[in-house]
């Protein structure tokens, strides 16, 4: 596996992961009420608790994307 292949791999992983994060954010904004009602029914979670959990999880996903996709991509760009 070459550095160029790894660079493409991490680049596309970052793009795909950011697309998933964007989709999650759009669903959180547009379908907030149905998602809260579903979580209240299945998990006994209030609306405020749902918001806190969802936003915290989005933050950790973004942090993971930066640590595990973008940082290696940038390191490979600097190397190559």
PDB file of N, CA and C in Angstrom:
ATOM      1  N   UNK A   1       0.847  -1.171   0.000  1.00  0.00           N
ATOM      2  CA  UNK A   1       0.000   0.000   0.000  1.00  0.00           C
ATOM      3  C   UNK A   1       0.898   1.242   0.000  1.00  0.00           C
ATOM      4  N   UNK A   2       0.678   2.109  -0.929  1.00  0.00           N
ATOM      5  CA  UNK A   2       1.524   3.297  -1.058  1.00  0.00           C
ATOM      6  C   UNK A   2       0.976   4.451  -0.221  1.00  0.00           C
ATOM      7  N   UNK A   3       1.804   5.467  -0.073  1.00  0.00           N
ATOM      8  CA  UNK A   3       1.380   6.661   0.652  1.00  0.00           C
ATOM      9  C   UNK A   3       0.229   7.345  -0.080  1.00  0.00           C
ATOM     10  N   UNK A   4       0.289   7.328  -1.404  1.00  0.00           N
ATOM     11  CA  UNK A   4      -0.785   7.939  -2.201  1.00  0.00           C
ATOM     12  C   UNK A   4      -2.122   7.236  -1.952  1.00  0.00           C
ATOM     13  N   UNK A   5      -2.099   5.910  -1.865  1.00  0.00           N
ATOM     14  CA  UNK A   5      -3.324   5.149  -1.592  1.00  0.00           C
ATOM     15  C   UNK A   5      -3.868   5.480  -0.203  1.00  0.00           C
ATOM     16  N   UNK A   6      -2.989   5.542   0.784  1.00  0.00           N
ATOM     17  CA  UNK A   6      -3.418   5.891   2.137  1.00  0.00           C
ATOM     18  C   UNK A   6      -3.975   7.310   2.189  1.00  0.00           C
ATOM     19  N   UNK A   7      -3.356   8.212   1.460  1.00  0.00           N
ATOM     20  CA  UNK A   7      -3.826   9.591   1.425  1.00  0.00           C
ATOM     21  C   UNK A   7      -5.242   9.657   0.867  1.00  0.00           C
ATOM     22  N   UNK A   8      -5.482   8.933  -0.222  1.00  0.00           N
ATOM     23  CA  UNK A   8      -6.832   8.900  -0.796  1.00  0.00           C
ATOM     24  C   UNK A   8      -7.826   8.251   0.172  1.00  0.00           C
ATOM     25  N   UNK A   9      -7.385   7.183   0.835  1.00  0.00           N
ATOM     26  CA  UNK A   9      -8.245   6.486   1.789  1.00  0.00           C
ATOM     27  C   UNK A   9      -8.692   7.424   2.910  1.00  0.00           C
ATOM     28  N   UNK A  10      -7.745   8.105   3.560  1.00  0.00           N
ATOM     29  CA  UNK A  10      -8.098   8.998   4.664  1.00  0.00           C
ATOM     30  C   UNK A  10      -8.899  10.207   4.185  1.00  0.00           C
ATOM     31  N   UNK A  11      -8.609  10.685   2.990  1.00  0.00           N
ATOM     32  CA  UNK A  11      -9.375  11.797   2.443  1.00  0.00           C
ATOM     33  C   UNK A  11     -10.827  11.426   2.222  1.00  0.00           C
ATOM     34  N   UNK A  12     -11.057  10.267   1.604  1.00  0.00           N
ATOM     35  CA  UNK A  12     -12.439   9.839   1.366  1.00  0.00           C
ATOM     36  C   UNK A  12     -13.148   9.448   2.656  1.00  0.00           C
ATOM     37  N   UNK A  13     -12.416   8.884   3.611  1.00  0.00           N
ATOM     38  CA  UNK A  13     -13.030   8.591   4.918  1.00  0.00           C
ATOM     39  C   UNK A  13     -13.520   9.877   5.578  1.00  0.00           C
ATOM     40  N   UNK A  14     -12.716  10.924   5.507  1.00  0.00           N
ATOM     41  CA  UNK A  14     -13.116  12.203   6.096  1.00  0.00           C
ATOM     42  C   UNK A  14     -14.349  12.765   5.395  1.00  0.00           C
ATOM     43  N   UNK A  15     -14.384  12.682   4.078  1.00  0.00           N
ATOM     44  CA  UNK A  15     -15.534  13.189   3.321  1.00  0.00           C
ATOM     45  C   UNK A  15     -16.800  12.414   3.692  1.00  0.00           C
ATOM     46  N   UNK A  16     -16.717  11.097   3.721  1.00  0.00           N
ATOM     47  CA  UNK A  16     -17.879  10.262   4.039  1.00  0.00           C
ATOM     48  C   UNK A  16     -18.344  10.513   5.476  1.00  0.00           C
ATOM     49  N   UNK A  17     -17.404  10.588   6.412  1.00  0.00           N
ATOM     50  CA  UNK A  17     -17.774  10.827   7.811  1.00  0.00           C
ATOM     51  C   UNK A  17     -18.390  12.205   8.013  1.00  0.00           C
ATOM     52  N   UNK A  18     -17.862  13.222   7.330  1.00  0.00           N
ATOM     53  CA  UNK A  18     -18.468  14.547   7.441  1.00  0.00           C
ATOM     54  C   UNK A  18     -19.852  14.574   6.810  1.00  0.00           C
ATOM     55  N   UNK A  19     -20.058  13.804   5.734  1.00  0.00           N
ATOM     56  CA  UNK A  19     -21.397  13.726   5.129  1.00  0.00           C
ATOM     57  C   UNK A  19     -22.381  13.088   6.115  1.00  0.00           C
ATOM     58  N   UNK A  20     -21.937  12.055   6.819  1.00  0.00           N
ATOM     59  CA  UNK A  20     -22.803  11.431   7.831  1.00  0.00           C
ATOM     60  C   UNK A  20     -23.103  12.408   8.962  1.00  0.00           C
ATOM     61  N   UNK A  21     -22.096  13.174   9.392  1.00  0.00           N
ATOM     62  CA  UNK A  21     -22.303  14.170  10.444  1.00  0.00           C
ATOM     63  C   UNK A  21     -23.270  15.248   9.977  1.00  0.00           C
ATOM     64  N   UNK A  22     -23.145  15.680   8.746  1.00  0.00           N
ATOM     65  CA  UNK A  22     -24.055  16.688   8.199  1.00  0.00           C
ATOM     66  C   UNK A  22     -25.482  16.155   8.113  1.00  0.00           C
ATOM     67  N   UNK A  23     -25.635  14.904   7.675  1.00  0.00           N
ATOM     68  CA  UNK A  23     -26.960  14.284   7.627  1.00  0.00           C
ATOM     69  C   UNK A  23     -27.574  14.215   9.017  1.00  0.00           C
ATOM     70  N   UNK A  24     -26.790  13.807  10.002  1.00  0.00           N
ATOM     71  CA  UNK A  24     -27.271  13.749  11.381  1.00  0.00           C
ATOM     72  C   UNK A  24     -27.719  15.131  11.853  1.00  0.00           C
ATOM     73  N   UNK A  25     -26.929  16.172  11.550  1.00  0.00           N
ATOM     74  CA  UNK A  25     -27.273  17.529  11.956  1.00  0.00           C
ATOM     75  C   UNK A  25     -28.565  17.994  11.286  1.00  0.00           C
ATOM     76  N   UNK A  26     -28.700  17.715   9.998  1.00  0.00           N
ATOM     77  CA  UNK A  26     -29.909  18.118   9.267  1.00  0.00           C
ATOM     78  C   UNK A  26     -31.130  17.402   9.840  1.00  0.00           C
ATOM     79  N   UNK A  27     -31.000  16.103  10.131  1.00  0.00           N
ATOM     80  CA  UNK A  27     -32.115  15.381  10.752  1.00  0.00           C
ATOM     81  C   UNK A  27     -32.431  15.938  12.138  1.00  0.00           C
ATOM     82  N   UNK A  28     -31.404  16.311  12.875  1.00  0.00           N
ATOM     83  CA  UNK A  28     -31.612  16.871  14.213  1.00  0.00           C
ATOM     84  C   UNK A  28     -32.376  18.189  14.126  1.00  0.00           C
ATOM     85  N   UNK A  29     -32.098  18.977  13.115  1.00  0.00           N
ATOM     86  CA  UNK A  29     -32.767  20.269  12.963  1.00  0.00           C
ATOM     87  C   UNK A  29     -34.176  20.111  12.383  1.00  0.00           C
ATOM     88  N   UNK A  30     -34.308  19.323  11.318  1.00  0.00           N
ATOM     89  CA  UNK A  30     -35.586  19.259  10.603  1.00  0.00           C
ATOM     90  C   UNK A  30     -36.598  18.318  11.246  1.00  0.00           C
ATOM     91  N   UNK A  31     -36.154  17.216  11.794  1.00  0.00           N
ATOM     92  CA  UNK A  31     -37.077  16.220  12.360  1.00  0.00           C
ATOM     93  C   UNK A  31     -36.908  16.117  13.870  1.00  0.00           C
ATOM     94  N   UNK A  32     -36.715  17.245  14.509  1.00  0.00           N
ATOM     95  CA  UNK A  32     -36.431  17.237  15.942  1.00  0.00           C
ATOM     96  C   UNK A  32     -37.581  16.670  16.763  1.00  0.00           C
ATOM     97  N   UNK A  33     -38.774  17.142  16.526  1.00  0.00           N
ATOM     98  CA  UNK A  33     -39.924  16.714  17.330  1.00  0.00           C
ATOM     99  C   UNK A  33     -40.202  15.219  17.199  1.00  0.00           C
ATOM    100  N   UNK A  34     -40.258  14.644  15.982  1.00  0.00           N
ATOM    101  CA  UNK A  34     -40.482  13.198  15.903  1.00  0.00           C
ATOM    102  C   UNK A  34     -39.364  12.376  16.549  1.00  0.00           C
ATOM    103  N   UNK A  35     -38.126  12.845  16.428  1.00  0.00           N
ATOM    104  CA  UNK A  35     -37.017  12.116  17.045  1.00  0.00           C
ATOM    105  C   UNK A  35     -37.110  12.158  18.566  1.00  0.00           C
ATOM    106  N   UNK A  36     -37.488  13.307  19.106  1.00  0.00           N
ATOM    107  CA  UNK A  36     -37.642  13.418  20.560  1.00  0.00           C
ATOM    108  C   UNK A  36     -38.770  12.520  21.037  1.00  0.00           C
ATOM    109  N   UNK A  37     -39.899  12.516  20.316  1.00  0.00           N
ATOM    110  CA  UNK A  37     -41.025  11.655  20.709  1.00  0.00           C
ATOM    111  C   UNK A  37     -40.649  10.184  20.656  1.00  0.00           C
ATOM    112  N   UNK A  38     -39.888   9.795  19.640  1.00  0.00           N
ATOM    113  CA  UNK A  38     -39.455   8.402  19.521  1.00  0.00           C
ATOM    114  C   UNK A  38     -38.543   8.028  20.687  1.00  0.00           C
ATOM    115  N   UNK A  39     -37.609   8.918  21.023  1.00  0.00           N
ATOM    116  CA  UNK A  39     -36.701   8.634  22.135  1.00  0.00           C
ATOM    117  C   UNK A  39     -37.428   8.640  23.472  1.00  0.00           C
ATOM    118  N   UNK A  40     -38.443   9.499  23.615  1.00  0.00           N
ATOM    119  CA  UNK A  40     -39.239   9.491  24.844  1.00  0.00           C
ATOM    120  C   UNK A  40     -39.970   8.172  25.002  1.00  0.00           C
ATOM    121  N   UNK A  41     -40.482   7.631  23.884  1.00  0.00           N
ATOM    122  CA  UNK A  41     -41.242   6.390  23.948  1.00  0.00           C
ATOM    123  C   UNK A  41     -40.344   5.178  24.193  1.00  0.00           C
ATOM    124  N   UNK A  42     -39.228   5.094  23.466  1.00  0.00           N
ATOM    125  CA  UNK A  42     -38.392   3.890  23.543  1.00  0.00           C
ATOM    126  C   UNK A  42     -37.378   3.931  24.672  1.00  0.00           C
ATOM    127  N   UNK A  43     -36.817   5.094  24.970  1.00  0.00           N
ATOM    128  CA  UNK A  43     -35.703   5.164  25.918  1.00  0.00           C
ATOM    129  C   UNK A  43     -36.017   5.969  27.170  1.00  0.00           C
ATOM    130  N   UNK A  44     -37.228   6.512  27.274  1.00  0.00           N
ATOM    131  CA  UNK A  44     -37.640   7.300  28.438  1.00  0.00           C
ATOM    132  C   UNK A  44     -36.683   8.478  28.665  1.00  0.00           C
ATOM    133  N   UNK A  45     -36.411   9.222  27.578  1.00  0.00           N
ATOM    134  CA  UNK A  45     -35.492  10.356  27.611  1.00  0.00           C
ATOM    135  C   UNK A  45     -36.282  11.629  27.331  1.00  0.00           C
ATOM    136  N   UNK A  46     -36.072  12.654  28.133  1.00  0.00           N
ATOM    137  CA  UNK A  46     -36.770  13.926  27.911  1.00  0.00           C
ATOM    138  C   UNK A  46     -36.153  14.662  26.723  1.00  0.00           C
ATOM    139  N   UNK A  47     -36.837  15.707  26.272  1.00  0.00           N
ATOM    140  CA  UNK A  47     -36.364  16.479  25.133  1.00  0.00           C
ATOM    141  C   UNK A  47     -35.029  17.163  25.394  1.00  0.00           C
ATOM    142  N   UNK A  48     -34.875  17.729  26.601  1.00  0.00           N
ATOM    143  CA  UNK A  48     -33.609  18.385  26.937  1.00  0.00           C
ATOM    144  C   UNK A  48     -32.468  17.382  27.014  1.00  0.00           C
ATOM    145  N   UNK A  49     -32.739  16.235  27.582  1.00  0.00           N
ATOM    146  CA  UNK A  49     -31.712  15.194  27.680  1.00  0.00           C
ATOM    147  C   UNK A  49     -31.342  14.669  26.290  1.00  0.00           C
ATOM    148  N   UNK A  50     -32.344  14.539  25.419  1.00  0.00           N
ATOM    149  CA  UNK A  50     -32.076  14.107  24.044  1.00  0.00           C
ATOM    150  C   UNK A  50     -31.162  15.101  23.338  1.00  0.00           C
ATOM    151  N   UNK A  51     -31.451  16.395  23.491  1.00  0.00           N
ATOM    152  CA  UNK A  51     -30.617  17.422  22.860  1.00  0.00           C
ATOM    153  C   UNK A  51     -29.182  17.360  23.371  1.00  0.00           C
ATOM    154  N   UNK A  52     -29.031  17.210  24.667  1.00  0.00           N
ATOM    155  CA  UNK A  52     -27.690  17.159  25.248  1.00  0.00           C
ATOM    156  C   UNK A  52     -26.917  15.946  24.745  1.00  0.00           C
ATOM    157  N   UNK A  53     -27.567  14.794  24.721  1.00  0.00           N
ATOM    158  CA  UNK A  53     -26.904  13.574  24.258  1.00  0.00           C
ATOM    159  C   UNK A  53     -26.553  13.686  22.783  1.00  0.00           C
ATOM    160  N   UNK A  54     -27.479  14.173  21.982  1.00  0.00           N
ATOM    161  CA  UNK A  54     -27.256  14.261  20.543  1.00  0.00           C
ATOM    162  C   UNK A  54     -26.130  15.231  20.208  1.00  0.00           C
ATOM    163  N   UNK A  55     -26.141  16.403  20.808  1.00  0.00           N
ATOM    164  CA  UNK A  55     -25.104  17.382  20.514  1.00  0.00           C
ATOM    165  C   UNK A  55     -23.738  16.933  21.023  1.00  0.00           C
ATOM    166  N   UNK A  56     -23.714  16.281  22.184  1.00  0.00           N
ATOM    167  CA  UNK A  56     -22.455  15.762  22.707  1.00  0.00           C
ATOM    168  C   UNK A  56     -21.910  14.654  21.801  1.00  0.00           C
ATOM    169  N   UNK A  57     -22.786  13.802  21.314  1.00  0.00           N
ATOM    170  CA  UNK A  57     -22.353  12.738  20.404  1.00  0.00           C
ATOM    171  C   UNK A  57     -21.853  13.310  19.083  1.00  0.00           C
ATOM    172  N   UNK A  58     -22.513  14.366  18.582  1.00  0.00           N
ATOM    173  CA  UNK A  58     -22.025  15.021  17.356  1.00  0.00           C
ATOM    174  C   UNK A  58     -20.643  15.624  17.577  1.00  0.00           C
ATOM    175  N   UNK A  59     -20.420  16.205  18.748  1.00  0.00           N
ATOM    176  CA  UNK A  59     -19.110  16.757  19.059  1.00  0.00           C
ATOM    177  C   UNK A  59     -18.038  15.667  19.059  1.00  0.00           C
ATOM    178  N   UNK A  60     -18.326  14.532  19.697  1.00  0.00           N
ATOM    179  CA  UNK A  60     -17.342  13.452  19.753  1.00  0.00           C
ATOM    180  C   UNK A  60     -17.104  12.827  18.384  1.00  0.00           C
ATOM    181  N   UNK A  61     -18.132  12.763  17.551  1.00  0.00           N
ATOM    182  CA  UNK A  61     -17.941  12.271  16.188  1.00  0.00           C
ATOM    183  C   UNK A  61     -17.036  13.218  15.414  1.00  0.00           C
ATOM    184  N   UNK A  62     -17.266  14.515  15.546  1.00  0.00           N
ATOM    185  CA  UNK A  62     -16.422  15.486  14.856  1.00  0.00           C
ATOM    186  C   UNK A  62     -14.983  15.414  15.363  1.00  0.00           C
ATOM    187  N   UNK A  63     -14.811  15.269  16.651  1.00  0.00           N
ATOM    188  CA  UNK A  63     -13.476  15.121  17.218  1.00  0.00           C
ATOM    189  C   UNK A  63     -12.800  13.860  16.685  1.00  0.00           C
ATOM    190  N   UNK A  64     -13.553  12.769  16.598  1.00  0.00           N
ATOM    191  CA  UNK A  64     -13.005  11.524  16.055  1.00  0.00           C
ATOM    192  C   UNK A  64     -12.617  11.650  14.594  1.00  0.00           C
ATOM    193  N   UNK A  65     -13.410  12.376  13.828  1.00  0.00           N
ATOM    194  CA  UNK A  65     -13.079  12.596  12.415  1.00  0.00           C
ATOM    195  C   UNK A  65     -11.765  13.348  12.304  1.00  0.00           C
ATOM    196  N   UNK A  66     -11.613  14.379  13.119  1.00  0.00           N
ATOM    197  CA  UNK A  66     -10.366  15.144  13.079  1.00  0.00           C
ATOM    198  C   UNK A  66      -9.177  14.308  13.515  1.00  0.00           C
ATOM    199  N   UNK A  67      -9.340  13.518  14.574  1.00  0.00           N
ATOM    200  CA  UNK A  67      -8.211  12.738  15.087  1.00  0.00           C
ATOM    201  C   UNK A  67      -7.852  11.551  14.199  1.00  0.00           C
ATOM    202  N   UNK A  68      -8.846  10.860  13.669  1.00  0.00           N
ATOM    203  CA  UNK A  68      -8.586   9.602  12.984  1.00  0.00           C
ATOM    204  C   UNK A  68      -8.655   9.677  11.464  1.00  0.00           C
ATOM    205  N   UNK A  69      -9.127  10.785  10.898  1.00  0.00           N
ATOM    206  CA  UNK A  69      -9.181  10.920   9.442  1.00  0.00           C
ATOM    207  C   UNK A  69      -8.380  12.104   8.931  1.00  0.00           C
ATOM    208  N   UNK A  70      -8.652  13.276   9.471  1.00  0.00           N
ATOM    209  CA  UNK A  70      -8.034  14.482   8.927  1.00  0.00           C
ATOM    210  C   UNK A  70      -6.573  14.616   9.361  1.00  0.00           C
ATOM    211  N   UNK A  71      -6.263  14.318  10.618  1.00  0.00           N
ATOM    212  CA  UNK A  71      -4.866  14.404  11.069  1.00  0.00           C
ATOM    213  C   UNK A  71      -3.959  13.438  10.297  1.00  0.00           C
ATOM    214  N   UNK A  72      -4.335  12.160  10.122  1.00  0.00           N
ATOM    215  CA  UNK A  72      -3.479  11.291   9.299  1.00  0.00           C
ATOM    216  C   UNK A  72      -3.390  11.743   7.849  1.00  0.00           C
ATOM    217  N   UNK A  73      -4.491  12.268   7.311  1.00  0.00           N
ATOM    218  CA  UNK A  73      -4.475  12.773   5.940  1.00  0.00           C
ATOM    219  C   UNK A  73      -3.475  13.913   5.804  1.00  0.00           C
ATOM    220  N   UNK A  74      -3.527  14.854   6.744  1.00  0.00           N
ATOM    221  CA  UNK A  74      -2.599  15.982   6.688  1.00  0.00           C
ATOM    222  C   UNK A  74      -1.158  15.537   6.882  1.00  0.00           C
ATOM    223  N   UNK A  75      -0.937  14.566   7.773  1.00  0.00           N
ATOM    224  CA  UNK A  75       0.425  14.051   7.968  1.00  0.00           C
ATOM    225  C   UNK A  75       0.951  13.394   6.684  1.00  0.00           C
ATOM    226  N   UNK A  76       0.096  12.656   5.992  1.00  0.00           N
ATOM    227  CA  UNK A  76       0.509  12.044   4.733  1.00  0.00           C
ATOM    228  C   UNK A  76       0.735  13.087   3.652  1.00  0.00           C
ATOM    229  N   UNK A  77      -0.042  14.166   3.656  1.00  0.00           N
ATOM    230  CA  UNK A  77       0.181  15.253   2.698  1.00  0.00           C
ATOM    231  C   UNK A  77       1.535  15.917   2.951  1.00  0.00           C
ATOM    232  N   UNK A  78       1.877  16.104   4.209  1.00  0.00           N
ATOM    233  CA  UNK A  78       3.160  16.717   4.542  1.00  0.00           C
ATOM    234  C   UNK A  78       4.309  15.794   4.165  1.00  0.00           C
ATOM    235  N   UNK A  79       4.134  14.496   4.403  1.00  0.00           N
ATOM    236  CA  UNK A  79       5.199  13.525   4.077  1.00  0.00           C
ATOM    237  C   UNK A  79       5.442  13.413   2.578  1.00  0.00           C
ATOM    238  N   UNK A  80       4.359  13.424   1.812  1.00  0.00           N
ATOM    239  CA  UNK A  80       4.488  13.072   0.404  1.00  0.00           C
ATOM    240  C   UNK A  80       4.582  14.230  -0.514  1.00  0.00           C
TER     241      UNK A  80
END
